[in-house]
Amino acid sequence: MIAIVISLSFHEFGHAWTAKKFGDNTAERMGRLTLNPVAHIDPMGLLMVAIIGFGYAKPVPTDPRNFNSPQASLWISAAGPAMNLILAILCINVFALAATNDLGLLSSQGGLLFFQYMAFINLLLMLFNLLPIGPLDGHYILPYFLSRDLAYKYVRWNHAYGAMVLFGLIMLSLVGLPIFSFLMGVANTITQYLIIV
């Protein structure tokens, strides 16, 4: 739970920090430009994590009227998953160093387990949020890689059906279909390629 709270907080901070860099201080004015978990964690979302293994944090508010670039939405949306990737790289390399060297508490069984979980959780969050459905970050990113006509059709489709598709995938996963097991497998595979020490 600690690893999840930290990971979600860094994810939302990434959105808020990047939004300010692109001219929008809405998140900052609402106290979201911080790493303090209290500002980002939604109690119901965290309870869902504890009960069913899936949850959410408070979305970072933005005002597109303040953006100083036509690509602001792309970079703001990508910043959350990018923050998770950075955390995953840091944690898996701390794990690798601690596993092969005596780094005190970091080399203890608890320390190794924590950094291993942190790396895995952050990779999973990154991959999940890049799915281009529902309210996930990926639905803001995908239109930038489509033709104008296709992007328009996709945005309309996702607005009408994306949330239902996402909810359906979650429900199917909970009843046993290995939908999100694929993401877990990808996260496990990626982990070994992030070790640089």
CSV table of C-alpha atoms in Angstrom, one decimal, residues 3 25 54 63 67 109 126 128 138 154 159-160 174:
chain,number,residue,atom,x,y,z
A,3,ALA,CA,4.4,1.7,-2.6
A,25,ASN,CA,-1.3,26.8,-12.9
A,54,PHE,CA,-7.5,-1.8,-8.5
A,63,ASP,CA,-7.6,24.3,-18.0
A,67,PHE,CA,-1.9,26.0,-22.5
A,109,GLN,CA,14.7,-8.8,3.0
A,126,MET,CA,2.7,3.2,-16.6
A,128,PHE,CA,-2.2,0.6,-17.6
A,138,GLY,CA,-3.5,7.1,-23.2
A,154,TYR,CA,-11.6,8.2,-32.0
A,159,HIS,CA,-16.2,9.9,-25.1
A,160,ALA,CA,-19.2,7.8,-25.8
A,174,LEU,CA,-12.0,-9.7,-11.7
